[in-house]
Amino acid sequence: MNEGTSRIFCSVCREYGRKHRRNPYGNEGSRNMQMSALEEHNNSLLHKEALRLQMASKDKSLPIVERPIYVKPLMSKTAGSIVEAVFRRDPHDVEFIQSVQEVVHSLEPVLVKNSQYVHILERLLEPERMIVFRVPWMDDKGEPHVNRGFRVQFSQALGPCRGGLRFHPAMNLSTAKFLGFEQTLKNALSPYKLGGAGGGSDFDPKGKSENEIMRFCQSFMDELYRYLGPDQDLPAEDMGVGPREMGYLFGQYRRLAGGHFQGNFTGPKIFWSGSSLRTEATGYGLVFFARLLLAEMNKELKGLRCAVSGSGKIAMHVIEKLLSCGAIPITVSDTKGFLLDEDGFDYVKFSVLRDIKVQQRCLRDYLKSYTRARYFENAKPWNERCDIAFPCATQNEIEQSDALNLVNSGCRILIEGSNMPCTPQAIDILRKGKVLIAPAKSASAGGVAVGELELNHEYNLMHWSAEDFESKLQEMIKQTYEKSIKEANNYGFPKDSPEALVHGGNISAFLNLAQAMSDQGCV
């Protein structure tokens, strides 16, 4: 553009940050030409989007699409520039940017110590492959529906991808990228050569019939199957995807792949997946990690009050193992609220809870059997008195006010069962309150390890005794803990710091990935 060239300024676009078309004719153009350019601008999609945002700001009943992103201050300009580049490239990927910020914050001392890692990190933060596709399906009434499917194969630097599939209405590309990134780091912490992936669909299996779910899964796999295989990508369970969904997905994959039993999926209860130990390993591993942290403090788990969120596979296995360790789990939650039993759950109460979940009923039905318990609508369990918190529901379930409640309720350890359960503001509050955070990358490493062993024909997990299984799992958890603490100490984070496990886990995982990426060249 030349200096002094006049433009048609649109107040709506300017106010709501939308680019608008400049007057291509400037002062030299006739009035008719200028008006024609203005009319063209007013009909543009950018202008119409700005008008929509203007209406949304005036009408609170309309949803505001754009969400603010909490930007954490970084000490070095290099680290800050890496985050800024991700933000400029994908400004609307809120969950992914949040995850990146946490990891880059941990890696600041690594980048300062070795500048060659800067370019490796920049490459790592861009997924190798992002697959977005349409999933059409028919309901039982013959009505057509369409959903969107996602698979982000984030990194194969260490090996073939492993990662979950999530069916949830809030699923989007940002969430798929964040899940793939977290899984990449989680797998890099394990002793196995694995890459990371994440994905799923905005399809909601709740309220759908068996046939509707089957038809959706088959349509979903019709597109995704060509990107899967034992040496490329094997999906696993996540929220909204259990043994039923994995069975339908695998059946269609086998049919499309020509009937070969290659590319076994991971998940329980199905002959092609090995055993039912994977989800148990994740839940049990969280409890073993908590017990390991307590042992470092010369304390034990027995008698401690534990607040658990969620009521899915991981949460239920956490409660089961807490009971066997003598702890007192007091809460579970679902999408409508949370259940509190001040006396704590025992094995009999746990069986009632399990029956409620199997029958897909609301947790409120627990009150029919135990009237002293209470169910709180549209609430979270983080204001209840507890010693340890196990968030096992979804990302960002613990906000700033919840973190304050946890600190005030006496919580001293938080074991992440779900990926990124705390907002950045909540993490700041927890660290100031001296709450020790065990990140999901480290604490849920048991599920990664056992999931890989299920696919290794050298291990027959079906013949493992319960004692062998728990012994192996505890050893895996201990190795992950020790690697995290070692790298934290190497880069200036003392063992007793509330940040040590988070930063140490991120550093250890990144160094493994960086070595592989460096060896393989610029790919």
Coordinates of C-alpha atoms in Angstrom, one line a residue:
M1 CA 0.0 0.0 0.0
N2 CA 1.1 3.5 -0.7
E3 CA 1.2 6.1 2.0
G4 CA -1.9 8.3 2.0
T5 CA -4.1 5.8 0.2
S6 CA -7.6 6.3 1.5
R7 CA -9.6 3.3 2.6
I8 CA -13.2 2.5 3.5
F9 CA -13.1 2.0 7.3
C10 CA -15.8 -0.2 8.7
S11 CA -16.5 0.6 12.4
V12 CA -18.0 -2.8 13.0
C13 CA -15.0 -4.7 11.7
R14 CA -12.6 -2.3 13.4
E15 CA -14.3 -2.8 16.7
Y16 CA -14.4 -6.5 16.6
G17 CA -11.0 -7.1 15.2
R18 CA -11.9 -8.3 11.7
K19 CA -9.9 -7.4 8.6
H20 CA -11.8 -5.3 6.2
R21 CA -11.3 -4.6 2.5
R22 CA -9.5 -1.4 1.7
N23 CA -10.8 0.9 -1.0
P24 CA -8.9 -0.3 -4.1
Y25 CA -9.5 2.9 -5.9
G26 CA -8.3 5.4 -3.4
N27 CA -8.9 9.1 -4.0
E28 CA -8.6 8.5 -7.8
G29 CA -11.7 6.3 -8.0
S30 CA -15.1 7.7 -8.7
R31 CA -17.8 7.8 -6.1
N32 CA -19.6 4.9 -7.8
M33 CA -16.4 2.8 -7.7
Q34 CA -16.0 3.6 -4.0
M35 CA -19.6 2.7 -3.2
S36 CA -19.2 -0.5 -5.2
A37 CA -16.2 -1.5 -3.1
L38 CA -18.1 -0.7 0.1
E39 CA -21.0 -2.9 -1.0
E40 CA -18.6 -5.7 -1.8
H41 CA -17.1 -5.4 1.7
N42 CA -20.5 -5.4 3.4
N43 CA -21.3 -8.7 1.6
S44 CA -18.0 -10.3 2.6
L45 CA -17.9 -13.2 5.1
L46 CA -15.5 -11.3 7.4
H47 CA -17.9 -8.4 7.7
K48 CA -20.9 -10.7 8.4
E49 CA -18.9 -12.5 11.1
A50 CA -18.1 -9.2 12.7
L51 CA -21.8 -8.3 12.7
R52 CA -22.6 -11.7 14.3
L53 CA -20.1 -11.0 17.1
Q54 CA -21.6 -7.5 17.5
M55 CA -25.1 -9.1 18.0
A56 CA -23.7 -11.7 20.4
S57 CA -22.2 -9.0 22.5
K58 CA -25.5 -7.2 22.8
D59 CA -27.6 -10.4 23.2
K60 CA -26.3 -12.4 26.1
S61 CA -28.5 -15.4 25.0
L62 CA -26.3 -15.9 21.9
P63 CA -23.1 -17.9 22.6
I64 CA -19.8 -16.0 22.4
V65 CA -17.5 -18.2 20.4
E66 CA -14.2 -16.5 21.2
R67 CA -12.7 -17.4 24.6
P68 CA -10.0 -15.5 26.4
I69 CA -6.6 -17.2 26.7
Y70 CA -4.6 -16.9 29.9
V71 CA -1.1 -16.0 28.9
K72 CA 1.5 -16.9 31.5
P73 CA 4.6 -14.7 31.8
L74 CA 7.8 -16.4 30.7
M75 CA 11.3 -15.6 31.9
S76 CA 13.2 -15.9 28.6
K77 CA 12.4 -14.1 25.3
T78 CA 13.1 -17.3 23.4
A79 CA 10.4 -19.3 25.2
G80 CA 8.0 -16.4 24.9
S81 CA 8.5 -16.2 21.1
I82 CA 7.8 -19.9 20.8
V83 CA 4.4 -19.6 22.5
E84 CA 3.7 -16.4 20.5
A85 CA 4.3 -18.3 17.3
V86 CA 1.8 -21.0 18.3
F87 CA -0.7 -18.4 19.3
R88 CA -0.4 -16.6 16.0
R89 CA -0.7 -19.8 14.0
D90 CA -3.8 -21.2 15.9
P91 CA -5.3 -18.3 18.0
H92 CA -8.5 -20.2 18.6
D93 CA -7.0 -23.5 19.9
V94 CA -7.4 -22.6 23.5
E95 CA -6.8 -26.0 25.0
F96 CA -3.8 -26.7 22.9
I97 CA -2.2 -23.3 23.6
Q98 CA -2.8 -23.9 27.4
S99 CA -1.0 -27.2 27.2
V100 CA 1.9 -25.7 25.2
Q101 CA 2.3 -22.9 27.7
E102 CA 2.7 -25.3 30.6
V103 CA 5.3 -27.4 28.7
V104 CA 7.3 -24.4 27.5
H105 CA 7.3 -23.0 31.0
S106 CA 8.9 -26.2 32.2
L107 CA 11.4 -26.2 29.3
E108 CA 12.7 -22.7 29.8
P109 CA 15.9 -23.8 31.7
V110 CA 16.5 -26.5 29.0
L111 CA 16.3 -24.0 26.2
V112 CA 18.6 -21.5 28.0
K113 CA 21.2 -24.3 28.6
N114 CA 21.1 -25.7 25.0
S115 CA 19.9 -23.4 22.3
Q116 CA 19.7 -26.1 19.7
Y117 CA 16.6 -27.4 21.3
V118 CA 14.7 -24.3 20.3
H119 CA 14.2 -25.4 16.7
I120 CA 13.4 -28.9 17.8
L121 CA 10.7 -27.7 20.1
E122 CA 9.3 -25.5 17.3
R123 CA 9.0 -28.5 15.1
L124 CA 7.5 -30.7 17.8
L125 CA 4.7 -28.2 18.5
E126 CA 3.4 -28.7 15.0
P127 CA 1.5 -32.0 14.6
E128 CA 2.8 -34.4 11.9
R129 CA -0.7 -35.0 10.6
M130 CA -4.2 -33.7 11.3
I131 CA -7.2 -35.5 9.9
V132 CA -10.6 -33.9 10.0
F133 CA -13.5 -35.6 8.3
R134 CA -17.3 -35.8 8.0
V135 CA -19.2 -38.6 9.7
P136 CA -22.7 -39.1 8.3
W137 CA -25.0 -41.6 10.1
M138 CA -28.7 -42.5 10.3
D139 CA -30.7 -42.7 13.5
D140 CA -33.4 -45.4 14.3
K141 CA -36.1 -43.2 12.7
G142 CA -34.2 -43.0 9.4
E143 CA -33.2 -39.3 9.9
P144 CA -29.7 -38.4 8.7
H145 CA -27.2 -36.8 11.0
V146 CA -23.7 -35.5 10.5
N147 CA -20.8 -35.2 13.0
R148 CA -17.2 -34.2 12.6
G149 CA -14.3 -36.7 13.2
F150 CA -10.8 -35.9 14.2
R151 CA -7.4 -37.7 14.5
V152 CA -4.2 -35.9 15.2
Q153 CA -1.1 -38.0 14.8
F154 CA 1.1 -35.7 16.7
S155 CA 4.5 -37.3 16.7
Q156 CA 6.0 -40.6 15.4
A157 CA 9.5 -39.7 16.3
L158 CA 9.8 -42.5 18.9
G159 CA 7.5 -45.0 17.2
P160 CA 3.9 -45.7 16.0
C161 CA 1.2 -43.6 17.5
R162 CA -0.8 -44.6 20.5
G163 CA -3.7 -42.5 21.9
G164 CA -7.4 -42.4 22.8
L165 CA -10.6 -41.6 20.9
R166 CA -13.1 -39.4 22.6
F167 CA -16.8 -39.1 21.7
H168 CA -18.1 -36.0 23.4
P169 CA -20.2 -33.0 22.2
A170 CA -17.4 -30.5 23.1
M171 CA -14.8 -32.4 21.1
N172 CA -13.0 -30.2 18.5
L173 CA -9.7 -29.9 16.7
S174 CA -8.1 -27.9 19.6
T175 CA -9.0 -30.7 22.1
A176 CA -7.7 -33.4 19.7
K177 CA -4.4 -31.5 19.3
F178 CA -4.1 -31.0 23.1
L179 CA -4.8 -34.7 23.7
G180 CA -2.3 -35.8 21.1
F181 CA 0.4 -33.5 22.5
E182 CA -0.2 -34.7 26.0
Q183 CA -0.2 -38.3 24.9
T184 CA 3.1 -37.8 23.0
L185 CA 4.8 -36.5 26.2
K186 CA 3.2 -39.2 28.3
N187 CA 4.4 -42.0 25.9
A188 CA 7.8 -40.4 25.8
L189 CA 8.0 -40.9 29.6
S190 CA 7.3 -44.6 29.3
P191 CA 10.1 -47.2 28.6
Y192 CA 8.5 -48.0 25.3
K193 CA 9.2 -46.6 21.8
L194 CA 5.8 -44.9 21.2
G195 CA 4.5 -41.9 19.4
G196 CA 1.4 -39.9 20.5
A197 CA -2.0 -39.2 19.0
G198 CA -5.5 -38.1 20.0
G199 CA -8.8 -37.7 18.4
G200 CA -12.5 -38.6 18.4
S201 CA -15.8 -36.9 17.4
D202 CA -18.4 -34.4 18.7
F203 CA -20.8 -37.3 18.6
D204 CA -22.6 -37.8 22.0
P205 CA -23.2 -41.6 22.7
K206 CA -25.5 -40.7 25.6
G207 CA -29.2 -41.3 24.8
K208 CA -28.3 -43.2 21.6
S209 CA -29.4 -46.8 21.0
E210 CA -27.0 -49.6 20.4
N211 CA -27.7 -49.6 16.7
E212 CA -27.2 -45.9 16.4
I213 CA -23.9 -46.1 18.1
M214 CA -22.9 -49.0 15.9
R215 CA -23.8 -47.1 12.7
F216 CA -21.9 -44.1 13.9
C217 CA -18.8 -46.1 14.7
Q218 CA -18.9 -47.8 11.4
S219 CA -19.2 -44.5 9.5
F220 CA -16.4 -43.0 11.6
M221 CA -14.1 -46.0 10.8
D222 CA -15.0 -45.8 7.0
E223 CA -12.8 -42.7 6.8
L224 CA -10.2 -43.3 9.6
Y225 CA -9.2 -46.8 8.8
R226 CA -6.8 -45.9 6.0
Y227 CA -4.6 -44.0 8.5
L228 CA -4.4 -46.8 11.1
G229 CA -2.2 -49.8 11.4
P230 CA 0.3 -51.6 13.8
D231 CA 3.2 -49.5 12.5
Q232 CA 1.3 -46.2 12.2
D233 CA -1.4 -45.6 14.7
L234 CA -3.5 -47.7 17.1
P235 CA -6.4 -46.0 18.9
A236 CA -7.5 -46.6 22.5
E237 CA -10.4 -45.8 24.8
D238 CA -11.2 -42.3 26.1
M239 CA -14.2 -40.4 27.3
G240 CA -17.4 -41.8 25.6
V241 CA -15.5 -44.7 24.1
G242 CA -15.6 -48.0 25.9
P243 CA -15.5 -51.7 25.1
R244 CA -18.7 -51.5 23.1
E245 CA -17.6 -48.6 20.9
M246 CA -14.1 -50.1 20.5
G247 CA -15.7 -53.4 19.4
Y248 CA -17.8 -51.7 16.7
L249 CA -14.8 -49.7 15.5
F250 CA -12.5 -52.7 15.3
G251 CA -15.1 -54.8 13.5
Q252 CA -15.5 -52.2 10.8
Y253 CA -11.7 -51.8 10.6
R254 CA -11.2 -55.5 10.2
R255 CA -13.8 -55.6 7.5
L256 CA -12.3 -52.7 5.6
A257 CA -8.7 -53.9 6.0
G258 CA -9.5 -57.2 4.3
G259 CA -10.2 -59.3 7.4
H260 CA -6.6 -59.2 8.6
F261 CA -6.1 -59.1 12.4
Q262 CA -3.5 -56.4 12.1
G263 CA -3.5 -53.2 14.0
N264 CA -5.1 -54.5 17.1
F265 CA -6.8 -51.7 19.0
T266 CA -6.2 -51.3 22.8
G267 CA -9.0 -51.7 25.2
P268 CA -10.5 -54.2 27.7
K269 CA -12.8 -57.1 27.4
I270 CA -12.2 -57.9 23.7
F271 CA -10.2 -60.9 22.5
W272 CA -8.1 -58.9 20.1
S273 CA -6.9 -56.5 22.8
G274 CA -5.2 -58.9 25.2
S275 CA -6.7 -58.4 28.7
S276 CA -8.8 -56.2 30.9
L277 CA -5.8 -54.7 32.7
R278 CA -5.3 -51.4 30.9
T279 CA -8.0 -49.3 32.5
E280 CA -7.3 -50.9 35.9
A281 CA -3.6 -50.0 35.4
T282 CA -4.4 -46.3 34.9
G283 CA -6.7 -46.1 38.0
Y284 CA -4.5 -48.3 40.2
G285 CA -1.4 -46.4 39.1
L286 CA -2.8 -43.1 40.3
V287 CA -3.2 -44.6 43.8
F288 CA 0.2 -46.2 43.7
F289 CA 1.7 -42.8 42.7
A290 CA -0.1 -41.1 45.7
R291 CA 1.3 -43.8 48.0
L292 CA 4.8 -43.3 46.6
L293 CA 4.6 -39.5 47.3
L294 CA 3.3 -40.2 50.8
A295 CA 6.1 -42.6 51.5
E296 CA 8.6 -39.8 50.6
M297 CA 6.9 -37.8 53.4
N298 CA 6.9 -40.7 55.8
K299 CA 3.2 -41.0 55.7
E300 CA 0.7 -43.6 54.5
L301 CA -2.5 -43.6 52.6
K302 CA -4.6 -45.5 55.2
G303 CA -7.2 -43.3 56.9
L304 CA -6.8 -40.3 54.5
R305 CA -9.9 -38.7 53.0
C306 CA -9.9 -38.6 49.2
A307 CA -12.0 -36.5 46.9
V308 CA -12.5 -38.1 43.5
S309 CA -14.2 -36.5 40.5
G310 CA -15.7 -38.4 37.6
S311 CA -17.4 -41.8 37.7
G312 CA -15.9 -43.4 34.6
K313 CA -13.5 -46.3 34.3
I314 CA -10.5 -44.5 35.8
A315 CA -12.4 -42.9 38.7
M316 CA -14.1 -46.2 39.7
H317 CA -10.7 -48.1 39.6
V318 CA -9.2 -45.3 41.7
I319 CA -11.9 -45.8 44.4
E320 CA -11.5 -49.5 44.2
K321 CA -7.8 -49.3 44.9
L322 CA -8.2 -46.6 47.6
L323 CA -10.5 -49.0 49.5
S324 CA -8.0 -51.8 49.4
C325 CA -5.3 -49.4 50.7
G326 CA -7.5 -48.3 53.7
A327 CA -8.2 -44.8 52.4
I328 CA -11.6 -43.1 52.6
P329 CA -13.0 -42.0 49.3
I330 CA -15.9 -39.6 49.9
T331 CA -17.0 -38.2 46.5
V332 CA -17.7 -39.1 42.9
S333 CA -19.3 -36.9 40.2
D334 CA -21.1 -37.0 36.9
T335 CA -22.2 -34.3 34.4
K336 CA -25.1 -33.2 36.6
G337 CA -23.3 -32.8 40.0
F338 CA -21.4 -34.7 42.6
L339 CA -22.2 -37.3 45.3
L340 CA -20.9 -36.9 48.8
D341 CA -20.8 -39.6 51.5
E342 CA -19.3 -38.2 54.6
D343 CA -18.8 -41.6 56.1
G344 CA -16.8 -42.7 53.0
F345 CA -17.5 -45.4 50.5
D346 CA -16.9 -49.1 51.5
Y347 CA -17.0 -52.2 49.3
V348 CA -20.8 -52.6 49.7
K349 CA -21.4 -48.9 48.8
F350 CA -18.9 -49.2 45.9
S351 CA -20.9 -52.1 44.5
V352 CA -24.0 -50.0 44.5
L353 CA -22.1 -47.2 42.7
R354 CA -20.9 -49.6 40.1
D355 CA -24.4 -51.0 39.5
I356 CA -25.7 -47.4 39.0
K357 CA -23.0 -46.7 36.4
V358 CA -23.4 -50.0 34.6
Q359 CA -27.2 -49.2 34.3
Q360 CA -26.3 -45.6 33.2
R361 CA -28.4 -44.0 35.9
C362 CA -27.8 -40.8 37.7
L363 CA -25.6 -40.8 40.9
R364 CA -28.6 -39.3 42.7
D365 CA -30.0 -42.9 42.8
Y366 CA -27.4 -43.7 45.4
L367 CA -29.5 -41.8 47.9
K368 CA -32.2 -44.4 47.7
S369 CA -29.9 -46.9 49.4
Y370 CA -28.0 -44.5 51.6
T371 CA -30.1 -41.6 52.8
R372 CA -27.3 -39.9 54.8
A373 CA -25.4 -39.2 51.6
R374 CA -26.0 -36.0 49.7
Y375 CA -26.1 -35.1 46.0
F376 CA -25.3 -31.5 44.9
E377 CA -26.6 -30.4 41.5
N378 CA -24.4 -28.4 39.2
A379 CA -21.5 -28.5 41.7
K380 CA -18.0 -29.9 42.0
P381 CA -16.5 -31.8 45.0
W382 CA -13.5 -29.5 45.6
N383 CA -14.9 -27.7 48.6
E384 CA -15.2 -30.8 50.7
R385 CA -12.6 -31.5 53.4
C386 CA -10.0 -33.9 52.0
D387 CA -6.3 -34.8 52.2
I388 CA -5.8 -35.9 48.5
A389 CA -7.7 -34.9 45.4
F390 CA -8.1 -37.2 42.3
P391 CA -9.6 -35.2 39.4
C392 CA -10.6 -37.9 36.9
A393 CA -13.3 -36.2 34.9
T394 CA -12.1 -33.8 32.1
Q395 CA -9.8 -31.0 31.3
N396 CA -10.0 -27.7 33.2
E397 CA -12.5 -29.0 35.7
I398 CA -10.6 -27.3 38.5
E399 CA -10.8 -23.5 38.2
Q400 CA -9.4 -20.8 40.3
S401 CA -12.2 -20.8 42.9
D402 CA -12.0 -24.6 43.1
A403 CA -8.3 -24.4 43.7
L404 CA -8.9 -22.0 46.6
N405 CA -11.5 -24.4 48.0
L406 CA -9.0 -27.3 47.8
V407 CA -6.3 -25.3 49.6
N408 CA -8.8 -24.2 52.3
S409 CA -10.2 -27.7 52.7
G410 CA -6.8 -29.1 53.7
C411 CA -5.8 -30.8 50.5
R412 CA -2.1 -31.3 50.2
I413 CA -1.7 -33.6 47.2
L414 CA -3.4 -33.5 43.8
I415 CA -3.1 -36.6 41.5
E416 CA -4.1 -35.8 38.0
G417 CA -6.2 -38.6 36.5
S418 CA -7.5 -36.7 33.5
N419 CA -5.3 -34.7 31.1
M420 CA -4.8 -31.1 32.2
P421 CA -7.6 -31.0 34.8
C422 CA -6.5 -27.6 36.2
T423 CA -6.7 -24.2 34.6
P424 CA -3.4 -22.1 34.7
Q425 CA -4.9 -19.8 37.3
A426 CA -5.8 -22.8 39.4
I427 CA -2.3 -24.2 39.2
D428 CA -0.9 -20.9 40.4
I429 CA -3.2 -21.0 43.4
L430 CA -2.3 -24.7 44.2
R431 CA 1.4 -24.0 44.0
K432 CA 1.1 -21.0 46.3
G433 CA -0.9 -23.1 48.7
K434 CA 2.0 -25.7 48.7
V435 CA -0.2 -28.4 47.2
L436 CA 1.9 -31.1 45.5
I437 CA 0.7 -31.7 41.9
A438 CA 1.4 -35.1 40.3
P439 CA 0.8 -34.6 36.6
A440 CA -1.1 -37.1 34.5
K441 CA 1.9 -37.6 32.3
S442 CA 3.7 -39.3 35.2
A443 CA 0.9 -40.6 37.4
S444 CA -1.0 -42.4 34.6
A445 CA 2.1 -43.9 33.1
G446 CA 0.9 -47.4 34.2
G447 CA -1.9 -47.4 31.7
V448 CA 0.5 -46.6 28.9
A449 CA 2.9 -49.3 29.9
V450 CA 0.3 -52.1 30.4
G451 CA -1.5 -51.1 27.2
E452 CA 1.8 -51.6 25.3
L453 CA 2.5 -54.9 27.0
E454 CA -1.0 -56.1 26.0
L455 CA 0.1 -55.8 22.3
N456 CA 3.4 -57.6 22.9
H457 CA 3.1 -61.3 22.3
E458 CA 6.1 -62.0 24.5
Y459 CA 3.9 -61.1 27.5
N460 CA 0.8 -63.1 28.3
L461 CA -0.9 -60.8 30.8
M462 CA -3.9 -63.1 31.0
H463 CA -1.8 -65.4 33.1
W464 CA -0.4 -62.8 35.4
S465 CA -1.6 -63.0 39.0
A466 CA -3.0 -60.0 40.8
E467 CA 0.2 -59.8 42.8
D468 CA 2.5 -59.9 39.7
F469 CA 0.3 -57.3 38.0
E470 CA 0.5 -54.8 40.9
S471 CA 4.2 -55.4 41.5
K472 CA 5.0 -54.7 37.8
L473 CA 2.7 -51.6 37.9
Q474 CA 4.3 -50.2 41.0
E475 CA 7.8 -50.7 39.5
M476 CA 6.7 -48.8 36.3
I477 CA 5.3 -46.0 38.4
K478 CA 8.5 -45.8 40.5
Q479 CA 10.7 -45.6 37.4
T480 CA 8.6 -42.7 36.0
Y481 CA 8.7 -40.9 39.4
E482 CA 12.5 -41.2 39.6
K483 CA 13.1 -40.0 36.0
S484 CA 10.9 -36.9 36.7
I485 CA 12.7 -36.1 40.0
K486 CA 16.1 -36.6 38.4
E487 CA 15.5 -34.2 35.5
A488 CA 13.9 -31.7 37.8
N489 CA 17.0 -31.7 40.0
N490 CA 19.3 -31.4 36.9
Y491 CA 17.5 -28.2 35.9
G492 CA 17.2 -26.4 39.2
F493 CA 13.9 -27.6 40.6
P494 CA 14.4 -29.1 44.1
K495 CA 12.7 -32.3 45.0
D496 CA 10.5 -30.7 47.7
S497 CA 9.2 -28.1 45.3
P498 CA 5.4 -28.3 44.4
E499 CA 6.5 -27.9 40.7
A500 CA 9.2 -30.6 40.7
L501 CA 7.1 -33.4 39.3
V502 CA 5.4 -31.3 36.6
H503 CA 8.6 -29.7 35.3
G504 CA 10.7 -32.9 35.7
G505 CA 8.2 -35.0 33.7
N506 CA 7.9 -32.5 30.9
I507 CA 11.7 -32.1 30.7
S508 CA 12.4 -35.9 30.7
A509 CA 9.8 -36.5 28.0
F510 CA 11.0 -33.7 25.8
L511 CA 14.7 -34.8 26.0
N512 CA 13.7 -38.3 24.8
L513 CA 11.8 -36.8 21.9
A514 CA 14.5 -34.2 21.1
Q515 CA 17.2 -36.9 20.9
A516 CA 15.1 -38.9 18.5
M517 CA 14.2 -35.9 16.4
S518 CA 17.8 -34.8 16.3
D519 CA 19.0 -38.2 15.2
Q520 CA 16.4 -38.3 12.4
G521 CA 17.3 -34.9 10.9
C522 CA 14.8 -32.2 9.9
V523 CA 11.7 -34.3 9.3

